[in-house]
Amino acid sequence: MYGMIHRAMRNMVHEELGEDAWLALEQKLKIGPMDLLTGKVYGDALTLGIITEAADRLNLAVDQCLIEFGRYWIRYVDQGSLASVMNFTGQDLASFIKNLDRLHLAVGAAMPDARLPAFSTLCNDPGHLVVEYRSERVGLEPFVLGLLQGLMERFHARGDIEVLSRGEKFVIFDIRYQDRD
Amino acid sequence: MRLTVSEKQIGGLLPAFLNVDAFLNITALGPGIARHLPHVRIGMPCDEAFSILNFETAQFFREGPEIRPVQLISRVGDLPLSGAAVFHEGGCLLAVRFALSEKIFADGSMDLSDFGFADTGMLSTMLIALQRAMLEESQATAIESCDTKRNAVRIVRNAQAASPAIWRMISTTCCQ
Ligand code: HEM
């Protein structure tokens, strides 16, 4: 994945455990600042290696760490110049999710080697969304769950997310929520 | 070839479109207009809701090419729209889009749903913001590696300065 993702992982470990924990992780994986370059693509094995080591240090199972990283990613991209991109994507949970592919279309133009996911809204009723996630990658279901939780937090919504079904390349999420007003 | 496209489909491509009849009354409008200019209604004279910048209203339907550039500004809210006037038997399709400024992009007053799927202006504005973010991250990386280098140089210098004292300590400890 692009180094932007690795930088976000580093920031999460920094915030949770401090710089020394990250430096120890770098030492264990024999990586350094050259493995965190925003605009460079790294093998997914390295990305997974970082997440696995981070999980170990945070005392979490890898899947739980992926959920936490998903939630963290939403806070991470809500800062600096990316905040305007996030704000422009949608002003409520349903329209934001509906526009996710258009957001990633722009990401793909800026980062041409990205292998981006596809999201489609299969049902959009008040307080109820059914969202299909499709990807070339496997094993990112917990990450997407964390992202969706992060989006609910971002839009001050409360509710539950369940998996309705999953296949080799897709997962269908059922989101029932209430706007917290 | 003649294509039949529904109002909903036009709204997906051009959320801020308007259609007017031969008397310049609005007969259809896109979801973007309904969202941002809720006072604009079907049946309303178009020039009551918008000033049409590059047309004399009275000569709107004069002879000329079937497609001509058009610019509108909403009378309430001063929202600029631009695009093409597509003349047809029943009137004219104003195939316009909201002008996307840095301000509109940053202040959250509009979002992606207000722009069409193939809207290149919107895509390039997003692209610029993404590239700016990537540049900021690269600058942060450069500063970090400069700091790391500076720290390393400082450590070596301190070690060099301290080394006579350290050597003295080591040799006295070892020789005892
Ligand atoms: C400004 C905001 C965002 C940016 C810049 C961004 C950028 C990226 C990048 C660079 C990748 C890695 C692709 C690769 O290197 O192959 C990625 C992947 C991904 N993004 Fe986003 N993203 C953003 C927001 C979101 C949001 C809000 C979601 C919420 C659902 C999301 C869901 C995902 C998922 C699930 C992946 C994993 C790819 C896969 O499944 O194969 N992203 N994104």
Coordinates of C-alpha atoms and ligand atoms in Angstrom, one line a residue:
Chain A
M1 CA 0.0 0.0 0.0
Y2 CA 1.0 3.6 -0.3
G3 CA 3.3 5.0 2.4
M4 CA 0.5 7.4 3.5
I5 CA -1.1 4.4 5.2
H6 CA 2.2 3.5 7.0
R7 CA 2.5 7.0 8.2
A8 CA -1.0 6.9 9.7
M9 CA -0.1 3.6 11.4
R10 CA 3.1 5.2 12.8
N11 CA 1.0 8.2 14.1
M12 CA -1.4 5.8 15.8
V13 CA 1.4 4.0 17.6
H14 CA 3.0 7.3 18.5
E15 CA -0.3 8.6 20.0
E16 CA -1.1 5.4 21.9
L17 CA 2.4 4.3 23.1
G18 CA 4.9 7.1 22.3
E19 CA 7.8 7.4 20.0
D20 CA 10.0 4.8 21.7
A21 CA 7.4 2.1 21.0
W22 CA 7.5 3.0 17.3
L23 CA 11.3 3.1 17.1
A24 CA 11.3 -0.4 18.7
L25 CA 8.8 -1.6 16.1
E26 CA 11.0 -0.1 13.3
Q27 CA 14.0 -1.9 14.7
K28 CA 12.1 -5.3 15.0
L29 CA 10.9 -5.0 11.4
K30 CA 14.2 -3.5 10.2
I31 CA 12.5 -0.6 8.6
G32 CA 13.0 3.2 8.8
P33 CA 11.7 6.5 7.5
M34 CA 12.3 5.3 4.0
D35 CA 9.4 2.8 4.4
L36 CA 6.9 5.6 5.3
L37 CA 7.2 7.8 2.2
T38 CA 3.7 9.1 1.4
G39 CA 3.8 8.8 -2.3
K40 CA 5.7 5.5 -2.6
V41 CA 4.0 2.1 -2.9
Y42 CA 5.1 -0.8 -0.6
G43 CA 4.1 -4.5 -0.7
D44 CA 1.1 -5.4 1.4
A45 CA 3.3 -7.8 3.3
L46 CA 5.1 -4.8 4.9
T47 CA 1.8 -3.1 5.7
L48 CA 0.5 -6.3 7.4
G49 CA 3.9 -6.7 9.2
I50 CA 3.5 -3.2 10.6
I51 CA -0.1 -3.8 11.7
T52 CA 0.9 -7.2 13.3
E53 CA 3.7 -5.6 15.3
A54 CA 1.6 -2.7 16.3
A55 CA -1.1 -5.1 17.5
D56 CA 1.5 -7.0 19.6
R57 CA 2.6 -3.7 21.2
L58 CA -0.9 -2.5 21.8
N59 CA -1.9 -5.8 23.3
L60 CA -4.6 -6.4 20.7
A61 CA -5.4 -9.2 18.3
V62 CA -4.5 -8.3 14.7
D63 CA -8.2 -8.1 13.7
Q64 CA -8.9 -5.8 16.7
C65 CA -6.0 -3.6 15.8
L66 CA -7.3 -3.4 12.2
I67 CA -10.6 -2.2 13.6
E68 CA -8.8 0.4 15.7
F69 CA -6.7 1.5 12.7
G70 CA -9.9 1.9 10.7
R71 CA -11.4 4.2 13.3
Y72 CA -8.1 6.0 13.6
W73 CA -7.8 6.5 9.8
I74 CA -11.0 8.5 9.8
R75 CA -9.6 10.9 12.5
Y76 CA -6.3 11.0 10.6
V77 CA -7.7 12.1 7.3
D78 CA -9.9 14.6 9.0
Q79 CA -6.8 16.8 9.6
G80 CA -4.8 19.2 7.4
S81 CA -5.5 19.4 3.7
L82 CA -7.4 16.1 3.7
A83 CA -10.0 17.5 6.0
S84 CA -11.5 19.5 3.1
V85 CA -11.6 16.4 0.9
M86 CA -13.5 14.6 3.7
N87 CA -15.9 17.5 4.2
F88 CA -16.6 17.7 0.5
T89 CA -17.3 14.0 0.3
G90 CA -20.6 14.2 2.1
Q91 CA -22.5 15.9 4.9
D92 CA -24.2 12.9 6.4
L93 CA -23.4 9.2 6.8
A94 CA -25.5 8.0 3.9
S95 CA -24.4 10.6 1.3
F96 CA -20.7 10.2 2.5
I97 CA -20.8 6.4 1.9
K98 CA -22.6 6.9 -1.4
N99 CA -19.8 9.2 -2.5
L100 CA -16.9 7.1 -1.3
D101 CA -16.1 5.8 -4.7
R102 CA -15.9 9.3 -6.1
L103 CA -13.5 10.2 -3.3
H104 CA -11.3 7.2 -4.1
L105 CA -11.5 8.1 -7.8
A106 CA -9.7 11.3 -7.0
V107 CA -7.3 9.3 -4.7
G108 CA -6.6 7.1 -7.7
A109 CA -5.8 10.1 -9.9
A110 CA -3.3 11.4 -7.2
M111 CA -1.9 7.9 -6.5
P112 CA -2.1 5.9 -9.8
D113 CA -0.8 2.7 -8.3
A114 CA -3.4 2.4 -5.6
R115 CA -5.6 -0.6 -5.6
L116 CA -8.8 1.0 -4.3
P117 CA -11.9 -0.6 -2.9
A118 CA -15.5 -0.1 -4.2
F119 CA -18.5 0.7 -2.0
S120 CA -22.1 0.5 -3.1
T121 CA -25.2 1.4 -1.1
L122 CA -27.7 -1.5 -1.7
C123 CA -30.3 0.0 0.7
N124 CA -30.7 3.5 1.9
D125 CA -33.6 4.0 4.3
P126 CA -33.8 6.4 7.2
G127 CA -31.5 5.0 9.9
H128 CA -30.7 1.9 7.8
L129 CA -27.9 1.3 5.2
V130 CA -26.8 -1.8 3.5
V131 CA -23.3 -1.3 2.1
E132 CA -21.3 -3.6 -0.1
Y133 CA -17.5 -3.4 0.1
R134 CA -15.6 -5.0 -2.8
S135 CA -11.8 -5.3 -2.9
E136 CA -9.0 -7.2 -4.6
R137 CA -7.5 -7.7 -1.2
V138 CA -8.6 -10.3 1.4
G139 CA -8.6 -9.9 5.1
L140 CA -9.5 -6.3 5.4
E141 CA -13.1 -6.8 6.7
P142 CA -12.1 -5.7 10.3
F143 CA -10.5 -2.6 8.8
V144 CA -13.7 -1.7 7.0
L145 CA -15.7 -2.3 10.1
G146 CA -13.5 0.1 12.0
L147 CA -13.8 2.7 9.1
L148 CA -17.6 2.5 9.2
Q149 CA -17.5 2.8 13.0
G150 CA -15.2 5.8 12.6
L151 CA -17.6 7.4 10.1
M152 CA -20.5 6.9 12.5
E153 CA -18.5 8.7 15.2
R154 CA -17.6 11.4 12.7
F155 CA -21.3 12.1 11.9
H156 CA -22.3 11.7 15.6
A157 CA -24.4 8.7 14.9
R158 CA -25.1 5.8 17.2
G159 CA -25.9 2.3 16.2
D160 CA -24.8 -1.2 15.2
I161 CA -22.9 -2.7 12.2
E162 CA -23.3 -6.3 11.3
V163 CA -22.0 -8.4 8.5
L164 CA -24.9 -9.7 6.4
S165 CA -22.8 -11.9 4.0
R166 CA -19.4 -12.2 2.7
G167 CA -17.7 -13.8 -0.4
E168 CA -14.2 -14.1 -1.7
K169 CA -14.1 -10.5 -2.8
F170 CA -16.9 -8.7 -1.0
V171 CA -18.5 -8.2 2.3
I172 CA -22.0 -6.8 2.9
F173 CA -22.5 -4.6 6.0
D174 CA -25.8 -3.8 7.6
I175 CA -25.7 -0.5 9.4
R176 CA -28.6 0.5 11.7
Y177 CA -28.1 3.9 13.2
Q178 CA -29.7 7.0 14.9
D179 CA -28.4 10.5 14.5
R180 CA -27.4 11.7 18.0
D181 CA -29.1 15.1 18.3
Chain B
M1 CA -29.9 8.8 -33.2
R2 CA -32.3 10.0 -30.6
L3 CA -31.6 9.2 -26.9
T4 CA -34.3 9.3 -24.2
V5 CA -32.8 10.2 -20.8
S6 CA -35.0 10.6 -17.7
E7 CA -35.0 13.7 -15.5
K8 CA -33.5 11.7 -12.8
Q9 CA -30.6 10.5 -15.0
I10 CA -29.9 14.1 -16.1
G11 CA -29.9 15.1 -12.4
G12 CA -27.3 12.4 -11.8
L13 CA -25.1 13.8 -14.6
L14 CA -25.8 17.5 -13.9
P15 CA -27.3 18.0 -10.5
A16 CA -27.8 21.7 -11.1
F17 CA -29.6 21.5 -14.5
L18 CA -32.7 23.4 -15.4
N19 CA -35.1 23.0 -18.2
V20 CA -37.2 25.9 -19.5
D21 CA -40.1 26.1 -21.9
A22 CA -40.4 28.4 -24.9
F23 CA -41.6 31.2 -22.5
L24 CA -38.5 30.7 -20.2
N25 CA -40.6 29.2 -17.4
I26 CA -38.8 26.5 -15.4
T27 CA -40.3 23.0 -16.2
A28 CA -37.7 20.8 -14.5
L29 CA -34.8 21.3 -12.1
G30 CA -32.0 19.1 -10.7
P31 CA -31.5 18.0 -7.1
G32 CA -28.6 20.4 -6.6
I33 CA -30.9 23.4 -7.3
A34 CA -33.6 22.0 -5.0
R35 CA -31.0 21.6 -2.2
H36 CA -29.3 25.0 -2.5
L37 CA -31.9 27.2 -4.0
P38 CA -35.1 25.8 -2.4
H39 CA -37.1 28.9 -3.4
V40 CA -36.7 28.1 -7.1
R41 CA -39.8 26.2 -8.2
I42 CA -41.2 24.6 -11.3
G43 CA -43.4 27.1 -13.2
M44 CA -41.4 30.1 -12.0
P45 CA -39.9 32.4 -14.8
C46 CA -36.2 31.5 -15.0
D47 CA -35.2 35.2 -15.0
E48 CA -37.0 35.7 -11.7
A49 CA -34.7 33.2 -10.1
F50 CA -31.5 33.8 -12.1
S51 CA -29.9 36.6 -14.0
I52 CA -28.8 35.2 -17.3
L53 CA -25.5 36.9 -18.0
N54 CA -24.7 36.3 -21.7
F55 CA -28.2 36.4 -23.1
E56 CA -30.8 39.1 -23.6
T57 CA -33.8 37.5 -22.1
A58 CA -36.1 38.7 -24.9
Q59 CA -33.8 37.2 -27.5
F60 CA -33.1 34.0 -25.7
F61 CA -34.7 31.8 -28.4
R62 CA -33.3 33.8 -31.3
E63 CA -31.9 31.8 -34.3
G64 CA -28.5 30.4 -33.7
P65 CA -26.5 27.3 -32.9
E66 CA -28.4 24.6 -31.0
I67 CA -25.8 24.6 -28.2
R68 CA -24.5 27.9 -26.8
P69 CA -22.5 28.7 -23.6
V70 CA -24.5 30.1 -20.8
Q71 CA -23.8 31.7 -17.4
L72 CA -26.4 32.3 -14.6
I73 CA -26.2 33.8 -11.2
S74 CA -28.9 33.1 -8.7
R75 CA -30.7 36.2 -7.6
V76 CA -30.8 34.9 -4.0
G77 CA -27.5 33.8 -2.7
D78 CA -25.4 34.9 -5.7
L79 CA -24.5 31.4 -6.7
P80 CA -22.8 31.3 -10.1
L81 CA -23.6 28.5 -12.6
S82 CA -22.2 27.9 -16.0
G83 CA -22.4 25.4 -18.8
A84 CA -24.4 25.1 -22.0
A85 CA -27.8 26.1 -23.2
V86 CA -29.1 23.2 -25.3
F87 CA -32.1 24.3 -27.4
H88 CA -34.7 21.7 -28.3
E89 CA -38.3 21.7 -29.7
G90 CA -40.0 22.3 -26.4
G91 CA -37.6 24.9 -25.0
C92 CA -34.1 24.7 -23.7
L93 CA -32.1 22.5 -21.4
L94 CA -29.7 24.6 -19.2
A95 CA -26.9 22.1 -18.7
V96 CA -25.2 24.0 -16.1
R97 CA -23.1 23.3 -13.0
F98 CA -22.2 25.2 -9.9
A99 CA -18.9 27.0 -10.2
L100 CA -16.6 25.3 -7.7
S101 CA -14.4 27.8 -5.9
E102 CA -11.7 27.2 -3.2
K103 CA -14.1 28.8 -0.7
I104 CA -17.0 26.5 -1.6
F105 CA -14.7 23.5 -1.4
A106 CA -13.4 24.4 2.0
D107 CA -16.4 25.8 3.8
G108 CA -18.5 22.6 3.5
S109 CA -21.5 24.4 2.0
M110 CA -21.6 21.9 -0.9
D111 CA -20.4 18.4 -1.4
L112 CA -19.8 15.8 -4.1
S113 CA -23.5 15.1 -4.5
D114 CA -23.9 18.6 -5.9
F115 CA -21.6 17.8 -8.9
G116 CA -22.0 15.3 -11.7
F117 CA -20.2 12.0 -11.9
A118 CA -18.1 13.1 -14.8
D119 CA -17.4 16.6 -13.5
T120 CA -13.7 17.2 -14.2
G121 CA -13.6 20.5 -12.3
M122 CA -14.7 18.7 -9.1
L123 CA -12.2 15.9 -9.7
S124 CA -9.3 18.3 -10.3
T125 CA -10.2 20.4 -7.2
M126 CA -10.1 17.1 -5.1
L127 CA -6.8 16.2 -6.8
I128 CA -5.2 19.5 -5.9
A129 CA -6.2 19.0 -2.2
L130 CA -4.9 15.5 -2.2
Q131 CA -1.6 16.5 -3.8
R132 CA -1.3 19.4 -1.2
A133 CA -1.7 16.8 1.6
M134 CA 0.9 14.6 0.0
L135 CA 3.3 17.5 -0.3
E136 CA 2.7 18.4 3.4
E137 CA 3.5 14.9 4.4
S138 CA 6.6 14.8 2.3
Q139 CA 7.8 18.1 3.9
A140 CA 7.1 16.6 7.3
T141 CA 9.3 13.6 6.4
A142 CA 12.1 15.8 5.1
I143 CA 12.0 17.9 8.3
E144 CA 12.0 14.7 10.4
S145 CA 15.0 13.2 8.6
C146 CA 16.8 16.5 9.0
D147 CA 16.1 16.5 12.7
T148 CA 17.3 12.9 13.0
K149 CA 20.6 13.8 11.1
R150 CA 21.0 16.9 13.3
N151 CA 20.5 14.8 16.5
A152 CA 23.0 12.1 15.2
V153 CA 25.6 14.8 14.6
R154 CA 25.0 16.3 18.0
I155 CA 25.5 12.8 19.7
V156 CA 28.7 12.2 17.8
R157 CA 30.0 15.7 18.7
N158 CA 29.1 15.2 22.4
A159 CA 30.7 11.8 22.4
Q160 CA 33.9 13.3 20.9
A161 CA 33.9 16.1 23.4
A162 CA 33.3 13.7 26.3
S163 CA 35.6 11.0 25.1
P164 CA 38.8 12.0 26.9
A165 CA 36.9 12.1 30.2
I166 CA 35.2 8.7 29.3
W167 CA 38.5 7.2 28.4
R168 CA 40.0 8.4 31.7
M169 CA 37.0 6.8 33.5
I170 CA 37.2 3.5 31.7
S171 CA 41.0 3.2 32.1
T172 CA 40.9 4.0 35.8
T173 CA 38.0 1.5 36.4
C174 CA 39.8 -1.2 34.3
C175 CA 43.2 -0.7 35.9
Q176 CA 41.9 -1.0 39.5
Ligands
HEM1 C1 -9.2 11.7 2.3 C2 -9.5 10.5 2.6 C3 -8.9 9.2 2.1 C4 -7.8 9.0 1.4 C5 -6.7 10.0 1.0 C6 -7.7 7.6 1.1 C7 -6.7 6.9 0.5 C8 -6.5 5.6 0.4 C9 -5.3 4.9 0.0 C10 -4.0 5.7 -0.5 C11 -5.4 3.6 0.0 C12 -4.4 2.5 -0.3 C13 -4.6 1.9 -1.6 C14 -3.3 1.2 -2.1 O1 -2.2 1.7 -1.7 O2 -3.4 0.2 -2.8 C15 -6.8 3.4 0.5 C16 -7.3 2.2 0.7 C17 -8.6 2.0 1.3 N1 -9.5 2.9 1.7 FE1 -9.3 4.9 1.5 N2 -8.8 6.9 1.6 C18 -9.6 7.9 2.2 C19 -10.8 7.7 2.9 C20 -11.4 6.5 3.0 C21 -12.6 6.3 3.8 C22 -13.4 7.4 4.4 C23 -12.9 5.0 3.7 C24 -14.1 4.4 4.4 C25 -14.8 3.4 4.2 C26 -11.8 4.3 3.0 C27 -11.7 3.0 2.7 C28 -10.6 2.3 2.2 C29 -10.3 0.9 2.2 C30 -11.3 -0.2 2.7 C31 -9.1 0.7 1.7 C32 -8.4 -0.7 1.5 C33 -8.2 -1.0 0.0 C34 -8.7 -2.4 -0.3 O3 -9.7 -2.9 0.2 O4 -8.1 -3.0 -1.2 N3 -10.9 5.3 2.6 N4 -7.4 4.6 0.7

